[in-house]
Amino acid sequence: TLSTAQLEHIHIYTVAQTAFHRTLDVDGVVDFDNDQATSVLAPMSGPVSRLLVQPGDRVKKGQLLATVDSPDYAAAVAAYRKAVAAAQAARRLADMDKDLLAHKGVAQKEADQAESDAVSAESDRYTALQTLYSLNIDPHTIADIKKGRAISRLTGEIRAPMAGTVVERQITPGQLLQAGTTPCFTIADLSRVWVMAQVFDADIGNVHVGDTAEIVTDGKSIPGRVDNVAAEVDPATRSVMVRVAVANPGGALKKQMYVRLRLTSHTASTGILAPVSSILRDDENLPFVYALQKDGSFARRHVTLGGRVADSYDIPDGLKVGDRIVVDGAIFVQFMQDQ
């Protein structure tokens, strides 16, 4: 019990049923938005002759990143020119047989075969042209090739497939590249990133796509939104991966950075809340509050803590509507009890 003078050091809070939005505090790790990031593979084989960008450089779509001394270009140009010549010859023969057929000079079967050969040769020509495009050859050079003009020694070019920031360079001058398999660069649009967080299966029922999120790093708060909740539980950690999309125009969030994440459910809940200042812990680290009794004395009441809601805790068990508990001054009451 406390004297009248001692009672002036505490404040009493009457427990009531309250509507609120559940929050959950978890740790997260920043990652690229993989919908806006890509690994640039070598489109041709050969040694790297020159590097034109460094990690951290911003690039435009189509910008030259590196050059390669590659025999693939010469082979592709030669294959295209052979395909063009073959297609032209096959088409001339098909046209001649068509004219002869009209004058009963050849059989229908021969004319049909000639037309089939012409179509096949034209398909080979188209395929050879697409190979030139796949090697990222400059469009003006391709135009000269199509016109049959002489081409000086070609240098292989690795170009940016999208606009963004070069976040990783994986090749060095002189390194031998293998077409379609050697990763050369990673380019990402860093204006938006993902924050990946593990939520334990006991809490995952309170997290949904569309929930708001608050990312805290270096004392700054950045808003985000839950845009994916994994469909399975990790059997090793009993947790579910939650992905939060965050705008990052200033580049404050870096890949692999650890951040604190507060998720707020957009679905309203109803329950009993107790201010954080009212919660104490006993010698066994169990949470309790001081509840005002009918005779004016105070008694410890052990409670079960749910999620944190702003400056309060959700109390699923231990309190009922109408209970009166100490909020400001709970430590003072504990001190007086220990005397």
Short mmCIF file of C-alpha atoms in Angstrom, two decimals:
data_model
loop_
_atom_site.label_atom_id
_atom_site.label_comp_id
_atom_site.label_asym_id
_atom_site.label_seq_id
_atom_site.Cartn_x
_atom_site.Cartn_y
_atom_site.Cartn_z
CA THR A 1 0.00 0.00 0.00
CA LEU A 2 1.05 3.59 -0.55
CA SER A 3 0.49 6.69 1.48
CA THR A 4 -1.43 9.67 0.15
CA ALA A 5 1.86 11.49 -0.52
CA GLN A 6 3.29 8.46 -2.31
CA LEU A 7 0.22 8.12 -4.49
CA GLU A 8 1.07 11.50 -6.00
CA HIS A 9 4.07 9.87 -7.72
CA ILE A 10 2.00 7.47 -9.82
CA HIS A 11 -0.69 7.56 -12.48
CA ILE A 12 -3.46 5.01 -12.95
CA TYR A 13 -4.74 3.76 -16.31
CA THR A 14 -8.11 2.07 -16.71
CA VAL A 15 -8.00 -0.86 -19.12
CA ALA A 16 -10.50 -0.68 -21.99
CA GLN A 17 -11.28 -2.53 -25.20
CA THR A 18 -9.40 -0.76 -27.99
CA ALA A 19 -9.33 -0.96 -31.78
CA PHE A 20 -5.81 -0.89 -33.18
CA HIS A 21 -3.56 -2.03 -36.01
CA ARG A 22 -1.02 -4.64 -34.98
CA THR A 23 2.66 -3.88 -35.49
CA LEU A 24 5.61 -6.21 -35.68
CA ASP A 25 9.27 -5.22 -35.28
CA VAL A 26 11.77 -7.38 -37.19
CA ASP A 27 15.25 -7.12 -38.65
CA GLY A 28 15.66 -6.85 -42.40
CA VAL A 29 18.37 -6.98 -45.05
CA VAL A 30 18.42 -4.68 -48.08
CA ASP A 31 18.57 -6.30 -51.51
CA PHE A 32 18.24 -5.13 -55.10
CA ASP A 33 14.78 -5.00 -56.60
CA ASN A 34 15.37 -8.01 -58.84
CA ASP A 35 12.56 -6.84 -61.13
CA GLN A 36 14.81 -3.85 -61.89
CA ALA A 37 18.24 -5.51 -61.88
CA THR A 38 20.00 -7.74 -64.37
CA SER A 39 23.23 -9.63 -64.83
CA VAL A 40 24.97 -8.77 -68.11
CA LEU A 41 26.37 -11.89 -69.81
CA ALA A 42 29.03 -11.90 -72.51
CA PRO A 43 27.26 -12.14 -75.90
CA MET A 44 30.49 -13.31 -77.55
CA SER A 45 33.66 -15.24 -76.74
CA GLY A 46 37.14 -13.76 -76.57
CA PRO A 47 39.47 -11.76 -74.31
CA VAL A 48 38.39 -8.43 -72.80
CA SER A 49 40.28 -5.61 -74.53
CA ARG A 50 38.89 -2.56 -72.69
CA LEU A 51 36.65 -1.69 -69.75
CA LEU A 52 34.71 1.56 -69.96
CA VAL A 53 32.73 1.68 -66.68
CA GLN A 54 33.38 1.16 -62.98
CA PRO A 55 31.08 0.07 -60.13
CA GLY A 56 28.96 3.03 -59.10
CA ASP A 57 28.74 4.53 -62.60
CA ARG A 58 25.28 5.36 -63.90
CA VAL A 59 24.66 4.11 -67.44
CA LYS A 60 22.00 4.51 -70.10
CA LYS A 61 20.34 1.69 -72.00
CA GLY A 62 22.60 0.67 -74.87
CA GLN A 63 25.69 2.37 -73.44
CA LEU A 64 29.01 0.65 -74.20
CA LEU A 65 30.42 -1.11 -71.12
CA ALA A 66 33.40 -3.06 -72.48
CA THR A 67 34.99 -4.22 -75.71
CA VAL A 68 36.15 -7.75 -76.60
CA ASP A 69 38.55 -9.10 -79.22
CA SER A 70 36.24 -11.75 -80.57
CA PRO A 71 36.33 -13.95 -83.67
CA ASP A 72 32.58 -14.45 -83.26
CA TYR A 73 31.91 -11.19 -85.12
CA ALA A 74 33.81 -12.15 -88.25
CA ALA A 75 32.16 -15.57 -88.24
CA ALA A 76 28.71 -14.03 -87.83
CA VAL A 77 29.26 -11.49 -90.64
CA ALA A 78 30.58 -14.20 -92.96
CA ALA A 79 27.64 -16.47 -92.13
CA TYR A 80 25.20 -13.65 -92.86
CA ARG A 81 26.76 -12.80 -96.21
CA LYS A 82 26.78 -16.47 -97.24
CA ALA A 83 23.14 -16.74 -96.22
CA VAL A 84 22.27 -13.63 -98.27
CA ALA A 85 24.00 -15.02 -101.36
CA ALA A 86 22.33 -18.42 -100.93
CA ALA A 87 18.90 -16.83 -100.45
CA GLN A 88 19.28 -14.67 -103.55
CA ALA A 89 20.40 -17.63 -105.68
CA ALA A 90 17.59 -19.85 -104.38
CA ARG A 91 15.01 -17.14 -105.03
CA ARG A 92 16.23 -16.65 -108.62
CA LEU A 93 15.94 -20.39 -109.26
CA ALA A 94 12.47 -20.48 -107.75
CA ASP A 95 11.34 -17.56 -109.91
CA MET A 96 12.81 -19.18 -113.03
CA ASP A 97 11.06 -22.49 -112.29
CA LYS A 98 7.82 -20.63 -111.67
CA ASP A 99 8.10 -19.01 -115.10
CA LEU A 100 9.01 -22.33 -116.74
CA LEU A 101 6.09 -24.01 -115.04
CA ALA A 102 3.76 -21.45 -116.59
CA HIS A 103 5.12 -22.44 -120.02
CA LYS A 104 5.09 -26.17 -119.27
CA GLY A 105 8.90 -26.20 -119.11
CA VAL A 106 9.19 -27.99 -115.74
CA ALA A 107 7.04 -30.26 -113.65
CA GLN A 108 4.98 -28.93 -110.75
CA LYS A 109 7.08 -31.00 -108.35
CA GLU A 110 10.30 -29.32 -109.43
CA ALA A 111 8.81 -25.84 -109.11
CA ASP A 112 7.49 -26.64 -105.62
CA GLN A 113 10.90 -27.93 -104.54
CA ALA A 114 12.60 -24.78 -105.83
CA GLU A 115 10.14 -22.60 -103.89
CA SER A 116 10.74 -24.66 -100.75
CA ASP A 117 14.51 -24.27 -101.12
CA ALA A 118 14.10 -20.51 -101.55
CA VAL A 119 11.97 -20.16 -98.42
CA SER A 120 14.48 -22.26 -96.45
CA ALA A 121 17.41 -20.12 -97.64
CA GLU A 122 15.54 -16.92 -96.74
CA SER A 123 14.89 -18.32 -93.26
CA ASP A 124 18.63 -19.00 -92.89
CA ARG A 125 19.31 -15.41 -93.92
CA TYR A 126 16.90 -14.11 -91.25
CA THR A 127 18.51 -16.33 -88.61
CA ALA A 128 21.99 -15.07 -89.54
CA LEU A 129 20.76 -11.47 -89.27
CA GLN A 130 19.32 -12.10 -85.81
CA THR A 131 22.70 -13.51 -84.77
CA LEU A 132 24.26 -10.14 -85.68
CA TYR A 133 21.68 -8.34 -83.55
CA SER A 134 22.28 -10.71 -80.62
CA LEU A 135 25.98 -9.78 -80.65
CA ASN A 136 25.03 -6.15 -79.98
CA ILE A 137 26.70 -4.93 -83.15
CA ASP A 138 26.17 -1.23 -83.72
CA PRO A 139 22.99 -0.64 -85.83
CA HIS A 140 24.92 1.54 -88.33
CA THR A 141 27.44 -1.27 -88.84
CA ILE A 142 24.63 -3.78 -89.36
CA ALA A 143 23.10 -1.43 -91.95
CA ASP A 144 26.44 -1.37 -93.83
CA ILE A 145 26.65 -5.16 -93.65
CA LYS A 146 23.13 -5.51 -95.07
CA LYS A 147 24.11 -3.21 -97.93
CA GLY A 148 27.16 -5.36 -98.68
CA ARG A 149 29.72 -2.68 -97.83
CA ALA A 150 33.24 -3.57 -96.71
CA ILE A 151 33.61 -3.65 -92.94
CA SER A 152 36.83 -2.91 -91.10
CA ARG A 153 37.97 -5.10 -88.21
CA LEU A 154 35.06 -5.51 -85.82
CA THR A 155 35.44 -5.26 -82.05
CA GLY A 156 33.04 -7.09 -79.81
CA GLU A 157 30.89 -4.79 -77.68
CA ILE A 158 29.13 -5.40 -74.38
CA ARG A 159 26.31 -2.89 -73.94
CA ALA A 160 23.94 -2.07 -71.08
CA PRO A 161 20.57 -3.81 -71.56
CA MET A 162 18.88 -1.27 -69.25
CA ALA A 163 19.46 2.07 -67.61
CA GLY A 164 20.70 2.02 -64.04
CA THR A 165 23.81 1.85 -61.88
CA VAL A 166 26.72 -0.54 -62.36
CA VAL A 167 26.71 -2.25 -58.97
CA GLU A 168 29.14 -5.04 -59.80
CA ARG A 169 31.94 -5.62 -62.31
CA GLN A 170 33.00 -9.24 -62.62
CA ILE A 171 35.57 -9.14 -65.44
CA THR A 172 39.11 -7.77 -65.87
CA PRO A 173 41.14 -6.76 -68.93
CA GLY A 174 42.48 -9.80 -70.75
CA GLN A 175 39.98 -12.19 -69.18
CA LEU A 176 38.70 -14.80 -71.64
CA LEU A 177 34.91 -14.69 -71.95
CA GLN A 178 32.60 -17.51 -72.96
CA ALA A 179 29.55 -16.46 -74.97
CA GLY A 180 26.31 -16.71 -73.03
CA THR A 181 27.88 -17.99 -69.80
CA THR A 182 30.40 -15.46 -68.41
CA PRO A 183 28.73 -12.83 -66.16
CA CYS A 184 30.35 -9.45 -66.81
CA PHE A 185 28.38 -6.79 -64.94
CA THR A 186 25.34 -6.36 -62.70
CA ILE A 187 23.19 -3.33 -63.41
CA ALA A 188 20.37 -2.25 -61.10
CA ASP A 189 17.91 0.60 -60.86
CA LEU A 190 18.54 1.71 -57.27
CA SER A 191 15.61 4.12 -57.13
CA ARG A 192 13.70 1.26 -55.50
CA VAL A 193 15.02 -1.64 -53.40
CA TRP A 194 13.70 -4.62 -51.49
CA VAL A 195 14.04 -5.25 -47.78
CA MET A 196 13.89 -8.95 -46.92
CA ALA A 197 12.75 -9.94 -43.43
CA GLN A 198 12.15 -13.27 -41.71
CA VAL A 199 8.87 -13.43 -39.76
CA PHE A 200 8.32 -16.40 -37.47
CA ASP A 201 5.32 -18.56 -38.25
CA ALA A 202 3.59 -17.55 -34.99
CA ASP A 203 3.42 -13.93 -36.24
CA ILE A 204 2.92 -14.47 -39.95
CA GLY A 205 -0.89 -14.43 -39.61
CA ASN A 206 -0.63 -10.70 -38.85
CA VAL A 207 1.37 -9.87 -41.99
CA HIS A 208 -0.31 -9.41 -45.37
CA VAL A 209 0.52 -8.04 -48.80
CA GLY A 210 -0.31 -4.33 -48.76
CA ASP A 211 0.66 -3.75 -45.12
CA THR A 212 2.61 -0.57 -44.51
CA ALA A 213 6.19 -0.73 -43.29
CA GLU A 214 8.63 1.66 -41.69
CA ILE A 215 12.35 1.12 -42.28
CA VAL A 216 14.68 2.68 -39.73
CA THR A 217 18.38 3.18 -40.47
CA ASP A 218 20.86 5.74 -39.18
CA GLY A 219 18.04 7.44 -37.31
CA LYS A 220 16.03 7.97 -40.50
CA SER A 221 12.58 6.55 -41.17
CA ILE A 222 11.71 5.44 -44.72
CA PRO A 223 8.20 4.26 -45.68
CA GLY A 224 7.64 1.01 -47.55
CA ARG A 225 4.97 -1.57 -48.36
CA VAL A 226 4.79 -5.36 -48.08
CA ASP A 227 4.53 -6.68 -51.63
CA ASN A 228 5.20 -10.40 -51.12
CA VAL A 229 4.81 -13.01 -48.38
CA ALA A 230 6.44 -16.37 -49.10
CA ALA A 231 4.15 -19.36 -49.47
CA GLU A 232 6.24 -21.71 -47.34
CA VAL A 233 7.95 -21.87 -43.95
CA ASP A 234 11.71 -22.37 -43.78
CA PRO A 235 11.99 -25.70 -41.92
CA ALA A 236 15.37 -24.72 -40.43
CA THR A 237 14.30 -21.41 -38.88
CA ARG A 238 10.49 -21.83 -38.74
CA SER A 239 10.20 -18.43 -40.37
CA VAL A 240 8.57 -17.00 -43.49
CA MET A 241 10.33 -14.57 -45.84
CA VAL A 242 8.54 -11.23 -46.21
CA ARG A 243 9.51 -8.75 -48.91
CA VAL A 244 9.05 -5.01 -48.51
CA ALA A 245 9.34 -2.63 -51.50
CA VAL A 246 10.94 0.69 -50.62
CA ALA A 247 11.52 3.84 -52.66
CA ASN A 248 15.22 4.75 -52.47
CA PRO A 249 15.71 7.92 -54.54
CA GLY A 250 18.63 9.18 -52.45
CA GLY A 251 20.42 5.85 -52.43
CA ALA A 252 20.47 5.70 -48.62
CA LEU A 253 19.74 1.97 -48.61
CA LYS A 254 22.61 -0.23 -49.81
CA LYS A 255 22.58 -3.93 -50.62
CA GLN A 256 23.27 -6.17 -47.59
CA MET A 257 22.62 -3.29 -45.18
CA TYR A 258 20.89 -4.36 -41.96
CA VAL A 259 17.86 -2.27 -41.02
CA ARG A 260 15.10 -2.30 -38.43
CA LEU A 261 11.66 -2.87 -39.85
CA ARG A 262 8.25 -2.16 -38.34
CA LEU A 263 5.31 -3.79 -40.11
CA THR A 264 1.83 -2.41 -39.49
CA SER A 265 -1.17 -4.52 -40.43
CA HIS A 266 -3.81 -2.76 -42.52
CA THR A 267 -6.45 -4.99 -40.90
CA ALA A 268 -7.88 -3.52 -37.67
CA SER A 269 -7.87 -5.64 -34.51
CA THR A 270 -9.65 -5.25 -31.17
CA GLY A 271 -8.12 -6.04 -27.81
CA ILE A 272 -6.62 -4.76 -24.58
CA LEU A 273 -3.59 -2.47 -24.70
CA ALA A 274 -1.25 -1.64 -21.83
CA PRO A 275 1.24 1.24 -22.06
CA VAL A 276 4.88 0.18 -22.31
CA SER A 277 5.66 2.15 -19.14
CA SER A 278 3.33 -0.13 -17.14
CA ILE A 279 5.22 -3.33 -17.98
CA LEU A 280 7.88 -4.57 -15.54
CA ARG A 281 9.67 -7.91 -15.23
CA ASP A 282 10.22 -10.12 -12.20
CA ASP A 283 13.29 -12.12 -11.16
CA GLU A 284 12.40 -14.80 -13.72
CA ASN A 285 12.05 -12.17 -16.47
CA LEU A 286 8.27 -12.67 -16.63
CA PRO A 287 6.26 -9.52 -17.49
CA PHE A 288 3.83 -8.11 -14.94
CA VAL A 289 1.92 -4.93 -14.08
CA TYR A 290 0.82 -3.42 -10.79
CA ALA A 291 -2.97 -3.57 -10.53
CA LEU A 292 -4.99 -1.47 -8.11
CA GLN A 293 -7.03 -3.66 -5.73
CA LYS A 294 -10.47 -2.94 -4.25
CA ASP A 295 -8.93 -2.12 -0.85
CA GLY A 296 -6.62 0.50 -2.38
CA SER A 297 -3.50 -1.67 -2.31
CA PHE A 298 -1.44 -2.75 -5.32
CA ALA A 299 -0.63 -6.29 -6.44
CA ARG A 300 1.49 -7.77 -9.16
CA ARG A 301 -0.48 -9.19 -12.10
CA HIS A 302 1.45 -11.33 -14.56
CA VAL A 303 0.48 -10.69 -18.18
CA THR A 304 1.16 -12.15 -21.60
CA LEU A 305 2.69 -9.73 -24.07
CA GLY A 306 1.47 -9.72 -27.67
CA GLY A 307 2.75 -7.41 -30.37
CA ARG A 308 3.78 -3.84 -29.76
CA VAL A 309 1.36 -1.16 -30.91
CA ALA A 310 3.08 2.25 -30.90
CA ASP A 311 3.77 2.96 -27.18
CA SER A 312 1.66 0.06 -25.92
CA TYR A 313 1.61 -3.74 -25.85
CA ASP A 314 -1.27 -5.93 -26.89
CA ILE A 315 -2.20 -8.00 -23.80
CA PRO A 316 -3.94 -11.22 -24.91
CA ASP A 317 -4.04 -12.63 -21.36
CA GLY A 318 -3.73 -11.29 -17.80
CA LEU A 319 -5.95 -8.20 -17.90
CA LYS A 320 -9.64 -7.56 -18.38
CA VAL A 321 -11.69 -4.49 -19.22
CA GLY A 322 -12.05 -2.21 -16.19
CA ASP A 323 -8.79 -3.23 -14.49
CA ARG A 324 -6.80 -0.27 -13.19
CA ILE A 325 -3.03 -0.47 -13.54
CA VAL A 326 -0.08 1.76 -12.74
CA VAL A 327 1.45 3.40 -15.79
CA ASP A 328 3.73 6.27 -14.75
CA GLY A 329 5.44 5.34 -11.49
CA ALA A 330 5.41 1.54 -11.76
CA ILE A 331 9.14 1.41 -10.92
CA PHE A 332 8.45 3.55 -7.84
CA VAL A 333 5.80 1.06 -6.69
CA GLN A 334 8.27 -1.79 -7.19
CA PHE A 335 10.87 0.07 -5.16
CA MET A 336 8.40 0.63 -2.31
CA GLN A 337 7.41 -3.07 -2.38
CA ASP A 338 11.04 -4.15 -2.07
CA GLN A 339 11.62 -2.02 1.03
#
